[in-house]
Tab-separated table of C-alpha atoms in Angstrom:
chain	number	residue	atom	x	y	z
A	105	MET	CA	-18.544	-15.367	-8.929
A	106	ILE	CA	-17.580	-12.122	-7.340
A	107	THR	CA	-14.262	-10.584	-8.483
A	108	PRO	CA	-12.415	-8.775	-5.645
A	109	VAL	CA	-11.034	-5.467	-6.893
A	110	LEU	CA	-8.416	-4.382	-4.507
A	111	LEU	CA	-7.365	-0.749	-4.520
A	112	CYS	CA	-3.689	-0.507	-3.649
A	113	GLY	CA	-2.624	3.157	-3.918
A	114	GLY	CA	-2.172	6.023	-1.574
A	115	SER	CA	0.887	7.507	0.274
A	116	GLY	CA	-0.045	6.760	3.827
A	117	THR	CA	1.078	10.006	5.419
A	118	ARG	CA	-0.987	9.575	8.564
A	119	LEU	CA	1.025	6.487	9.562
A	120	TRP	CA	4.398	8.101	9.001
A	121	PRO	CA	7.236	7.099	9.738
A	122	LEU	CA	6.242	3.523	9.313
A	123	SER	CA	4.188	4.253	6.104
A	124	ARG	CA	5.810	6.474	3.495
A	125	LYS	CA	5.237	7.219	-0.149
A	126	SER	CA	7.952	4.658	-1.126
A	127	TYR	CA	6.328	1.850	0.952
A	128	PRO	CA	2.764	2.781	2.058
A	129	LYS	CA	0.844	1.202	4.851
A	130	GLN	CA	-1.093	-1.588	2.942
A	131	PHE	CA	2.226	-3.524	2.441
A	132	THR	CA	3.403	-3.178	6.099
A	133	SER	CA	2.591	-5.615	8.933
A	134	LEU	CA	0.893	-3.157	11.275
A	135	ILE	CA	-1.409	-5.737	12.886
A	136	GLY	CA	-0.401	-9.329	13.011
A	137	GLU	CA	2.323	-11.130	10.882
A	138	GLU	CA	0.905	-10.515	7.421
A	139	SER	CA	0.537	-7.082	5.676
A	140	LEU	CA	-2.809	-5.342	5.350
A	141	PHE	CA	-2.832	-6.005	1.619
A	142	GLN	CA	-2.348	-9.817	2.132
A	143	ALA	CA	-5.088	-9.877	4.736
A	144	SER	CA	-7.360	-8.107	2.414
A	145	ALA	CA	-6.679	-10.481	-0.412
A	146	ARG	CA	-7.113	-13.629	1.690
A	147	ARG	CA	-10.280	-12.312	3.127
A	148	LEU	CA	-11.841	-12.631	-0.336
A	149	VAL	CA	-10.881	-16.000	-1.490
A	150	GLY	CA	-12.793	-19.293	-1.577
A	151	ALA	CA	-16.113	-20.337	-2.820
A	152	GLY	CA	-18.060	-17.664	-4.716
A	153	TYR	CA	-15.003	-15.475	-5.342
A	154	GLY	CA	-12.853	-15.268	-8.419
A	155	ALA	CA	-9.264	-14.152	-8.880
A	156	PRO	CA	-8.567	-10.657	-7.410
A	157	LEU	CA	-7.846	-7.691	-9.615
A	158	VAL	CA	-5.297	-5.431	-7.966
A	159	LEU	CA	-4.888	-1.717	-9.113
A	160	THR	CA	-1.643	-0.256	-7.936
A	161	GLY	CA	1.171	2.048	-9.068
A	162	ALA	CA	4.332	1.046	-10.973
A	163	ASP	CA	6.542	1.224	-8.000
A	164	PHE	CA	4.572	-1.337	-6.161
A	165	ARG	CA	3.794	-3.939	-8.902
A	166	PHE	CA	6.418	-6.416	-7.878
A	167	ILE	CA	5.714	-5.890	-4.219
A	168	ALA	CA	1.900	-6.661	-4.772
A	169	THR	CA	2.802	-9.771	-6.844
A	170	GLU	CA	5.254	-10.986	-4.329
A	171	GLN	CA	2.881	-10.535	-1.294
A	172	LEU	CA	-0.023	-12.254	-3.257
A	173	ALA	CA	2.247	-15.224	-3.757
A	174	GLU	CA	3.308	-15.187	-0.141
A	175	ALA	CA	-0.378	-15.201	0.825
A	176	GLY	CA	-1.019	-18.352	-1.458
A	177	ILE	CA	-2.732	-16.477	-4.241
A	178	SER	CA	-1.147	-17.134	-7.552
A	179	ASP	CA	-3.944	-16.256	-9.946
A	180	GLY	CA	-4.475	-12.545	-9.296
A	181	THR	CA	-3.987	-9.818	-11.918
A	182	VAL	CA	-2.154	-6.697	-11.336
A	183	LEU	CA	-3.285	-3.586	-13.230
A	184	VAL	CA	-0.698	-0.818	-13.138
A	185	GLU	CA	-1.841	2.824	-13.085
A	186	PRO	CA	0.567	5.232	-14.540
A	187	GLU	CA	-0.355	7.680	-11.729
A	188	GLY	CA	-2.842	7.970	-8.968
A	189	ARG	CA	-6.186	9.340	-10.181
A	190	ASN	CA	-8.330	8.480	-7.048
A	191	THR	CA	-10.890	5.839	-6.824
A	192	ALA	CA	-13.442	6.620	-9.522
A	193	PRO	CA	-11.089	6.158	-12.557
A	194	ALA	CA	-9.649	2.933	-10.876
A	195	VAL	CA	-13.180	1.520	-10.417
A	196	LEU	CA	-14.200	2.412	-13.996
A	197	ALA	CA	-10.949	0.977	-15.428
A	198	ALA	CA	-11.660	-2.308	-13.482
A	199	ALA	CA	-15.332	-2.362	-14.697
A	200	LEU	CA	-14.340	-1.909	-18.393
A	201	ILE	CA	-11.734	-4.597	-18.260
A	202	LEU	CA	-14.211	-7.127	-16.421
A	203	GLY	CA	-16.985	-6.116	-18.842
A	204	LYS	CA	-14.933	-7.333	-21.823
A	205	THR	CA	-15.680	-11.067	-20.701
A	206	ASP	CA	-18.868	-10.548	-18.689
A	207	PRO	CA	-21.005	-7.391	-18.416
A	208	GLU	CA	-23.054	-9.174	-15.701
A	209	ALA	CA	-20.083	-9.933	-13.555
A	210	LEU	CA	-20.130	-8.810	-9.915
A	211	MET	CA	-17.267	-6.765	-8.591
A	212	LEU	CA	-16.441	-6.084	-4.990
A	213	ILE	CA	-14.550	-2.873	-4.539
A	214	ALA	CA	-12.290	-2.878	-1.403
A	215	PRO	CA	-9.389	-0.806	-0.173
A	216	SER	CA	-6.459	-3.008	0.609
A	217	ASP	CA	-5.508	-1.382	3.905
A	218	HIS	CA	-8.399	-2.113	6.090
A	219	VAL	CA	-8.517	-4.383	9.188
A	220	ILE	CA	-11.495	-6.853	9.294
A	221	PRO	CA	-10.520	-9.675	11.718
A	222	ASP	CA	-13.660	-11.745	11.125
A	223	ALA	CA	-13.327	-12.615	7.521
A	224	ALA	CA	-16.310	-15.092	7.607
A	225	ALA	CA	-18.804	-12.433	8.970
A	226	PHE	CA	-17.620	-9.933	6.263
A	227	ARG	CA	-18.226	-12.578	3.563
A	228	ALA	CA	-21.664	-13.128	5.065
A	229	ALA	CA	-22.397	-9.410	4.868
A	230	VAL	CA	-21.303	-9.525	1.235
A	231	GLU	CA	-23.712	-12.353	0.612
A	232	MET	CA	-26.544	-10.150	2.010
A	233	GLY	CA	-25.809	-7.600	-0.644
A	234	ARG	CA	-25.413	-10.072	-3.452
A	235	PRO	CA	-29.123	-10.232	-4.389
A	236	VAL	CA	-29.347	-6.380	-4.461
A	237	ALA	CA	-26.320	-6.253	-6.783
A	238	GLU	CA	-27.584	-9.046	-8.993
A	239	ALA	CA	-30.792	-7.128	-9.454
A	240	GLY	CA	-28.864	-4.043	-10.728
A	241	GLY	CA	-28.569	-2.065	-7.441
A	242	LEU	CA	-25.483	-0.443	-6.036
A	243	VAL	CA	-24.449	-1.760	-2.677
A	244	THR	CA	-22.176	-0.056	-0.027
A	245	PHE	CA	-21.246	-1.477	3.452
A	246	GLY	CA	-21.732	0.453	6.535
A	247	ILE	CA	-19.963	-0.178	9.848
A	248	ALA	CA	-22.070	-0.285	13.092
A	249	PRO	CA	-20.441	2.603	15.088
A	250	ASP	CA	-19.267	2.165	18.616
A	251	ARG	CA	-18.142	5.659	19.278
A	252	ALA	CA	-18.754	9.247	17.907
A	253	GLU	CA	-16.007	9.104	15.411
A	254	THR	CA	-15.019	12.436	13.678
A	255	GLY	CA	-12.432	10.897	11.434
A	256	TYR	CA	-14.815	8.877	9.299
A	257	GLY	CA	-17.571	9.844	6.878
A	258	TRP	CA	-21.071	8.509	7.746
A	259	LEU	CA	-24.071	7.025	5.886
A	260	GLU	CA	-27.552	8.219	6.866
A	261	LEU	CA	-29.947	5.222	6.308
A	262	SER	CA	-33.717	5.548	5.411
A	263	ALA	CA	-34.480	3.375	8.573
A	264	ALA	CA	-32.685	1.713	11.419
A	265	PRO	CA	-30.756	-1.277	10.070
A	266	GLU	CA	-32.214	-4.711	11.066
A	267	GLY	CA	-29.635	-6.935	9.485
A	268	GLY	CA	-30.259	-6.771	5.756
A	269	PRO	CA	-29.790	-4.034	3.059
A	270	VAL	CA	-31.367	-0.612	3.817
A	271	PRO	CA	-31.857	2.117	1.245
A	272	LEU	CA	-29.329	5.062	1.619
A	273	ASN	CA	-30.622	8.511	2.267
A	274	ARG	CA	-27.303	10.468	1.900
A	275	PHE	CA	-23.534	10.571	2.578
A	276	VAL	CA	-22.452	12.717	5.493
A	277	GLU	CA	-18.933	14.313	5.543
A	278	LYS	CA	-16.669	13.860	8.586
A	279	PRO	CA	-18.622	15.530	11.348
A	280	ASP	CA	-17.644	17.610	14.380
A	281	SER	CA	-18.031	15.985	17.892
A	282	ALA	CA	-21.454	17.291	18.593
A	283	ARG	CA	-22.819	15.966	15.345
A	284	ALA	CA	-21.198	12.720	15.638
A	285	GLU	CA	-22.729	12.209	19.031
A	286	GLU	CA	-26.183	12.938	17.510
A	287	MET	CA	-25.583	10.537	14.782
A	288	LEU	CA	-24.460	7.824	17.033
A	289	ALA	CA	-27.493	8.144	19.359
A	290	SER	CA	-30.057	8.081	16.443
A	291	GLY	CA	-29.374	4.604	15.396
A	292	THR	CA	-29.925	5.375	11.777
A	293	TYR	CA	-26.253	6.169	10.698
A	294	LEU	CA	-23.313	3.920	9.975
A	295	TRP	CA	-19.667	4.567	9.266
A	296	ASN	CA	-18.800	4.698	5.524
A	297	ALA	CA	-16.407	1.941	4.866
A	298	GLY	CA	-15.732	2.787	1.212
A	299	ILE	CA	-16.505	-0.897	0.183
A	300	PHE	CA	-18.835	-1.444	-2.700
A	301	LEU	CA	-20.564	-4.406	-4.560
A	302	PHE	CA	-22.228	-4.047	-7.930
A	303	SER	CA	-22.353	-5.571	-11.398
A	304	VAL	CA	-20.221	-4.297	-14.191
A	305	LYS	CA	-23.386	-3.261	-16.109
A	306	ALA	CA	-24.875	-1.309	-13.246
A	307	ILE	CA	-21.686	0.759	-12.464
A	308	LEU	CA	-21.049	1.416	-16.133
A	309	ALA	CA	-24.694	2.738	-16.314
A	310	ALA	CA	-23.979	4.825	-13.195
A	311	PHE	CA	-20.903	6.367	-14.818
A	312	GLU	CA	-22.873	7.074	-18.046
A	313	LYS	CA	-25.471	8.869	-16.013
A	314	TYR	CA	-23.480	10.753	-13.268
A	315	ALA	CA	-19.938	11.014	-14.547
A	316	PRO	CA	-19.899	10.660	-18.313
A	317	GLY	CA	-16.758	12.949	-18.646
A	318	LEU	CA	-14.708	10.085	-17.207
A	319	ILE	CA	-15.663	7.451	-19.648
A	320	ALA	CA	-13.877	8.458	-22.860
A	321	PRO	CA	-10.400	8.945	-21.410
A	322	VAL	CA	-10.502	5.932	-19.224
A	323	LYS	CA	-11.793	3.719	-22.011
A	324	ALA	CA	-9.077	4.940	-24.271
A	325	ALA	CA	-6.492	4.355	-21.475
A	326	VAL	CA	-7.864	0.863	-20.943
A	327	GLU	CA	-7.896	-0.009	-24.601
A	328	GLY	CA	-4.220	1.028	-24.754
A	329	THR	CA	-3.244	-1.302	-21.796
A	330	GLU	CA	-0.125	-3.299	-22.671
A	331	ALA	CA	1.223	-6.591	-21.084
A	332	ASP	CA	4.497	-6.159	-19.125
A	333	LEU	CA	5.735	-9.547	-17.867
A	334	ASN	CA	2.723	-10.632	-15.822
A	335	PHE	CA	1.368	-7.144	-15.233
A	336	TYR	CA	-0.852	-4.952	-17.311
A	337	ARG	CA	0.077	-1.199	-17.805
A	338	ILE	CA	-2.678	1.312	-18.431
A	339	ASP	CA	-1.797	3.655	-21.324
A	340	PRO	CA	-0.225	6.673	-19.583
A	341	SER	CA	-0.976	9.202	-22.435
A	342	HIS	CA	-4.836	8.885	-21.947
A	343	TRP	CA	-4.650	8.249	-18.226
A	344	GLY	CA	-3.066	11.652	-17.736
A	345	GLU	CA	-6.339	13.232	-19.127
A	346	VAL	CA	-8.527	11.626	-16.438
A	347	GLU	CA	-9.921	13.677	-13.739
A	348	ASP	CA	-8.823	13.005	-10.223
A	349	ILE	CA	-11.960	12.216	-8.300
A	350	SER	CA	-13.307	9.607	-5.773
A	351	ILE	CA	-15.975	7.147	-6.598
A	352	ASP	CA	-18.117	8.799	-3.742
A	353	TYR	CA	-18.136	12.213	-5.385
A	354	ALA	CA	-18.296	11.004	-8.877
A	355	VAL	CA	-21.156	8.528	-8.628
A	356	MET	CA	-22.262	7.216	-5.236
A	357	GLU	CA	-23.496	10.580	-3.735
A	358	LYS	CA	-25.578	11.052	-6.789
A	359	ALA	CA	-26.979	7.603	-7.235
A	360	ASP	CA	-30.667	6.711	-6.400
A	361	ASN	CA	-30.314	3.027	-6.180
A	362	LEU	CA	-27.780	2.668	-3.453
A	363	SER	CA	-28.360	0.289	-0.650
A	364	VAL	CA	-26.324	-0.187	2.663
A	365	VAL	CA	-25.566	-3.568	4.160
A	366	PRO	CA	-24.790	-3.078	7.887
A	367	PHE	CA	-21.651	-4.857	9.103
A	368	THR	CA	-21.579	-5.357	12.915
A	369	GLY	CA	-18.143	-6.988	13.196
A	370	SER	CA	-14.895	-5.236	14.097
A	371	TRP	CA	-13.452	-2.915	11.394
A	372	SER	CA	-10.863	-0.136	11.016
A	373	ASP	CA	-9.185	1.558	8.175
A	374	LEU	CA	-6.191	2.268	10.275
A	375	GLY	CA	-6.523	5.931	9.415
A	376	GLY	CA	-4.122	7.091	11.991
A	377	TRP	CA	-1.846	5.921	14.958
A	378	ASP	CA	-4.785	6.275	17.415
A	379	ALA	CA	-6.518	3.533	15.379
A	380	VAL	CA	-3.488	1.235	15.451
A	381	TRP	CA	-3.395	1.736	19.142
A	382	ARG	CA	-7.117	0.632	19.465
A	383	GLU	CA	-6.527	-2.344	17.215
A	384	GLY	CA	-3.272	-3.291	19.071
A	385	GLN	CA	-5.058	-4.717	22.028
A	386	PRO	CA	-4.009	-2.282	24.778
A	387	ASP	CA	-3.454	-3.816	28.230
A	388	GLU	CA	-5.422	-2.875	31.345
A	389	ASN	CA	-3.614	0.346	31.551
A	390	GLY	CA	-4.366	1.272	27.876
A	391	VAL	CA	-0.801	0.565	26.739
A	392	ALA	CA	-0.075	-1.050	23.394
A	393	THR	CA	3.499	-2.046	22.436
A	394	ALA	CA	5.237	-3.551	19.322
A	395	GLY	CA	8.856	-4.599	18.793
A	396	ASP	CA	11.632	-3.688	21.276
A	397	ALA	CA	9.346	-1.275	23.171
A	398	HIS	CA	8.656	-1.222	26.969
A	399	ALA	CA	6.260	0.925	28.955
A	400	ILE	CA	7.028	1.901	32.647
A	401	GLU	CA	4.052	3.549	34.529
A	402	CYS	CA	2.383	4.598	31.299
A	403	THR	CA	-1.310	4.898	30.456
A	404	ASP	CA	-3.277	5.137	27.102
A	405	THR	CA	-0.056	5.133	25.169
A	406	LEU	CA	1.301	3.411	21.933
A	407	LEU	CA	4.980	2.492	21.754
A	408	ARG	CA	6.524	0.967	18.681
A	409	SER	CA	9.956	0.123	17.761
A	410	GLU	CA	10.149	-0.809	14.017
A	411	THR	CA	13.899	-1.703	14.057
A	412	GLU	CA	15.238	-4.751	15.666
A	413	GLY	CA	17.573	-3.777	18.539
A	414	LEU	CA	16.383	-0.276	18.742
A	415	GLU	CA	14.901	-0.065	22.425
A	416	VAL	CA	12.010	2.449	22.931
A	417	ILE	CA	11.261	2.974	26.599
A	418	GLY	CA	8.369	5.004	27.800
A	419	LEU	CA	8.444	6.437	31.405
A	420	GLY	CA	5.292	8.023	32.899
A	421	LEU	CA	3.602	8.723	29.534
A	422	LYS	CA	-0.152	9.309	29.081
A	423	ASP	CA	-2.070	9.658	25.825
A	424	VAL	CA	1.290	9.588	23.827
A	425	ILE	CA	2.218	7.903	20.508
A	426	VAL	CA	5.947	6.983	20.086
A	427	VAL	CA	6.943	5.203	16.767
A	428	ALA	CA	10.639	4.766	16.094
A	429	THR	CA	12.221	3.490	12.761
A	430	SER	CA	15.877	3.327	12.050
A	431	ASP	CA	15.924	6.949	10.558
A	432	ALA	CA	13.010	8.782	12.256
A	433	VAL	CA	11.098	8.944	15.423
A	434	LEU	CA	7.518	10.295	15.972
A	435	VAL	CA	6.401	11.521	19.372
A	436	ALA	CA	2.829	12.792	19.364
A	437	ASP	CA	-0.054	13.524	21.752
A	438	LYS	CA	-2.685	10.847	20.859
A	439	SER	CA	-5.386	13.430	20.277
A	440	ARG	CA	-3.356	14.712	17.369
A	441	ALA	CA	-3.017	11.423	15.555
A	442	GLN	CA	-4.842	12.934	12.434
A	443	ASP	CA	-2.331	15.670	12.287
A	444	VAL	CA	0.753	13.580	11.596
A	445	ARG	CA	0.704	14.563	7.983
A	446	LYS	CA	1.992	18.038	9.228
A	447	ALA	CA	5.132	16.334	10.250
A	448	VAL	CA	5.474	14.937	6.712
A	449	ASP	CA	4.818	18.415	5.230
A	450	HIS	CA	7.502	19.981	7.484
A	451	LEU	CA	10.048	17.400	6.200
A	452	LYS	CA	9.130	17.893	2.636
A	453	ASP	CA	9.717	21.694	2.995
A	454	LYS	CA	13.116	20.882	4.590
A	455	GLY	CA	13.891	18.544	1.693
A	456	SER	CA	14.459	15.620	4.101
A	457	ARG	CA	14.494	12.184	2.521
A	458	GLN	CA	12.633	10.761	5.520
A	459	ALA	CA	9.469	12.544	4.303
A	460	GLN	CA	8.819	9.991	1.579
A	461	GLU	CA	11.705	7.449	1.395
A	462	PHE	CA	12.927	4.697	3.740
A	463	PRO	CA	16.482	3.855	4.222
A	464	PHE	CA	15.697	0.547	2.777
A	465	ASP	CA	14.301	-0.024	-0.759
A	466	HIS	CA	12.342	-3.030	-2.240
A	467	ARG	CA	13.178	-4.294	-5.646
A	468	PRO	CA	11.852	-7.238	-7.697
A	469	TRP	CA	15.056	-9.166	-7.015
A	470	GLY	CA	15.122	-8.487	-3.135
A	471	MET	CA	15.916	-5.192	-1.162
A	472	PHE	CA	18.669	-2.956	-0.160
A	473	GLU	CA	19.256	-0.742	2.962
A	474	THR	CA	21.547	2.224	3.196
A	475	LEU	CA	23.709	1.865	6.187
A	476	VAL	CA	26.035	4.947	5.748
A	477	LEU	CA	25.658	7.818	3.283
A	478	GLY	CA	28.551	10.322	3.154
A	479	ASP	CA	30.282	12.695	0.754
A	480	ARG	CA	31.291	10.709	-2.193
A	481	PHE	CA	30.538	7.432	-0.534
A	482	GLN	CA	27.681	5.104	0.437
A	483	VAL	CA	27.485	1.766	2.275
A	484	LYS	CA	24.528	-0.643	1.602
A	485	ARG	CA	23.382	-4.022	2.713
A	486	ILE	CA	21.825	-5.845	-0.281
A	487	THR	CA	19.710	-8.980	-0.138
A	488	VAL	CA	19.031	-10.873	-3.217
A	489	LYS	CA	16.260	-13.572	-3.320
A	490	PRO	CA	17.133	-17.120	-4.330
A	491	GLY	CA	17.283	-17.402	-8.149
A	492	ALA	CA	17.050	-13.698	-8.637
A	493	ALA	CA	19.434	-11.429	-10.560
A	494	LEU	CA	20.006	-7.754	-10.871
A	495	SER	CA	20.224	-6.163	-14.242
A	496	LEU	CA	23.314	-6.221	-16.374
A	497	GLN	CA	24.430	-2.606	-16.061
A	498	SER	CA	27.178	-0.150	-15.683
A	499	HIS	CA	27.746	3.161	-13.842
A	500	VAL	CA	28.923	6.496	-15.177
A	501	HIS	CA	29.881	8.160	-11.860
A	502	ARG	CA	30.640	5.438	-9.316
A	503	SER	CA	32.733	2.369	-8.590
A	504	GLU	CA	31.686	-0.386	-6.180
A	505	HIS	CA	33.160	-2.943	-3.834
A	506	TRP	CA	31.053	-5.977	-3.012
A	507	ILE	CA	31.663	-8.268	0.131
A	508	VAL	CA	29.516	-11.430	0.425
A	509	VAL	CA	28.446	-11.895	4.019
A	510	SER	CA	25.828	-14.727	3.500
A	511	GLY	CA	25.127	-17.222	0.732
A	512	THR	CA	26.662	-17.381	-2.668
A	513	ALA	CA	26.816	-14.727	-5.254
A	514	LYS	CA	27.376	-15.181	-8.988
A	515	VAL	CA	29.190	-12.167	-10.209
A	516	THR	CA	29.815	-10.810	-13.840
A	517	VAL	CA	32.341	-8.044	-14.281
A	518	ASP	CA	32.803	-7.409	-18.044
A	519	ASP	CA	33.871	-10.776	-19.555
A	520	GLU	CA	34.714	-12.601	-16.253
A	521	VAL	CA	32.094	-14.528	-14.391
A	522	LYS	CA	32.809	-16.144	-10.946
A	523	LEU	CA	31.199	-17.332	-7.743
A	524	LEU	CA	31.790	-15.724	-4.405
A	525	THR	CA	30.954	-17.211	-1.192
A	526	GLU	CA	31.022	-15.782	2.458
A	527	ASN	CA	33.975	-13.354	3.230
A	528	GLN	CA	34.915	-13.022	-0.454
A	529	SER	CA	34.858	-9.733	-2.261
A	530	VAL	CA	35.052	-8.207	-5.791
A	531	TYR	CA	35.851	-4.699	-7.008
A	532	ILE	CA	33.610	-3.140	-9.875
A	533	PRO	CA	35.581	-0.342	-11.565
A	534	LEU	CA	33.707	2.744	-12.911
A	535	GLY	CA	32.162	1.946	-16.150
A	536	ALA	CA	32.504	-1.759	-15.959
A	537	VAL	CA	29.568	-3.981	-17.146
A	538	HIS	CA	28.467	-6.088	-14.225
A	539	ARG	CA	25.787	-7.980	-12.621
A	540	MET	CA	25.165	-10.026	-9.514
A	541	GLU	CA	22.952	-13.131	-9.143
A	542	ASN	CA	21.894	-15.492	-6.457
A	543	PRO	CA	22.174	-19.053	-7.885
A	544	GLY	CA	21.500	-20.616	-4.488
A	545	LYS	CA	18.376	-21.671	-2.526
A	546	VAL	CA	18.729	-19.256	0.389
A	547	PRO	CA	18.830	-15.403	0.271
A	548	MET	CA	22.277	-13.995	-0.579
A	549	VAL	CA	23.516	-10.935	1.474
A	550	LEU	CA	26.350	-8.705	0.609
A	551	ILE	CA	27.719	-5.320	1.698
A	552	GLU	CA	28.268	-2.858	-1.165
A	553	VAL	CA	30.564	0.236	-0.810
A	554	GLN	CA	30.063	2.793	-3.337
A	555	THR	CA	32.532	5.642	-4.149
A	556	GLY	CA	32.280	8.410	-6.669
A	557	ALA	CA	30.956	11.883	-7.598
A	558	TYR	CA	27.216	10.881	-7.838
A	559	LEU	CA	25.680	8.098	-6.010
A	560	GLY	CA	22.006	8.351	-7.207
A	561	GLU	CA	20.005	5.272	-7.818
A	562	ASP	CA	19.371	6.521	-11.550
A	563	ASP	CA	23.030	6.230	-12.393
A	564	ILE	CA	22.485	3.174	-14.507
A	565	ILE	CA	23.104	2.167	-17.978
A	566	ARG	CA	21.004	-1.121	-18.340
A	567	TYR	CA	21.875	-3.673	-20.909
A	568	GLU	CA	19.739	-6.694	-19.851
A	569	ASP	CA	16.979	-6.946	-17.186
A	570	VAL	CA	14.664	-9.957	-16.612
A	571	TYR	CA	12.071	-7.475	-15.101
A	572	ALA	CA	11.774	-5.312	-18.222
A	573	ARG	CA	12.753	-2.048	-16.593
A	574	GLY	CA	13.883	0.895	-18.641
A	575	GLN	CA	17.000	2.937	-18.681
A	576	GLY	CA	17.517	4.838	-15.473
A	577	ALA	CA	14.976	2.897	-13.491
A	578	LYS	CA	16.165	2.169	-9.924
A	579	GLY	CA	17.978	-1.077	-9.114
């Protein structure tokens, strides 16, 4: 059995404003109905594959679990990293955990934000690499290039690929245009997909040889892992000592037993809006649209409206990217897609919330969206999933009004518990111990009006919480 190890971190700044630190691109539905994470997980299920091991951050643990369940995957394990330390420590932690039960186990390292439409073809490529991995070799997967791409790293092969594994000569950093043209013409270069297959035993030996300094702190952090509901939290005290380094730099660029399996199917890492445009099936004029967006006499343009009812109209545009959310709009020349992070940096320097946060926020019990934020007041739309409950809590600086607009709410205010249905409301005085629950079988929606001197999400004294969150945790 191959264990898929899904890497589920990153901040996704190149796909701002749809992808932000608070909700990165792997959880969004950029291409198709399901999220990139769900598509990645479902790609690696079935005969020959075990339950996935997902590595993600604490803020995303409930999102990952919920999206796995929505994709029909109920047996995955979510390993929570205290903070991002790049791919080498994540891979090493996964290997140490899997090695506790089977040192010979095969593990497939896969980013969770790639687009691979032909899942069967990709699994066939994995099977090509299986004998090499079972024999103790390290396997990576190279994408057959169809253009002189400067946004990807490349792999130089020892010979032209003929369908099976080929020994790797070296990794090549992102090239300039002239060098990319040369590599494309040579026939012995592939794009580096950042996907790897190897046994636990082989990768641990590689870390011992090429990155021994990572082993002690990562091993200590893994040994201190604690169960938290259905998650496993890596020990933060030791994880903080771990070097921030990629698996390529730490191990793969130094290894002498690395083979490349060529993959000729469609693939994209969606590393920018230009990639989304390519994968969005542009029409005969090169125009791709999504949501309430419409193009008039445009060419080679991407138009996306990410908010229902927000109309985006492009008129006479060429080589332009327009992406509109409820609180931010990106307008960029398509050739500058890789520079979108500069917009994020600008907003960070201004202190703008839009740099990293959405007006909506996901929680294990559902989500909320900020509709209006003013001086000493805030209006939210809150959606609570069937059977879910917020923590029993109180606030030091604010009072609240709740108005149910859909479904039924079970509301606790100090010693009083009552049911509210549509058009009914309740007042939560400052300092009152309160909770809302959804006892029904459909989502419950309410409007919350907060008033007070401080409206931050950390103004919480928590008394009970089915999600085991600590004091001051959001929601």
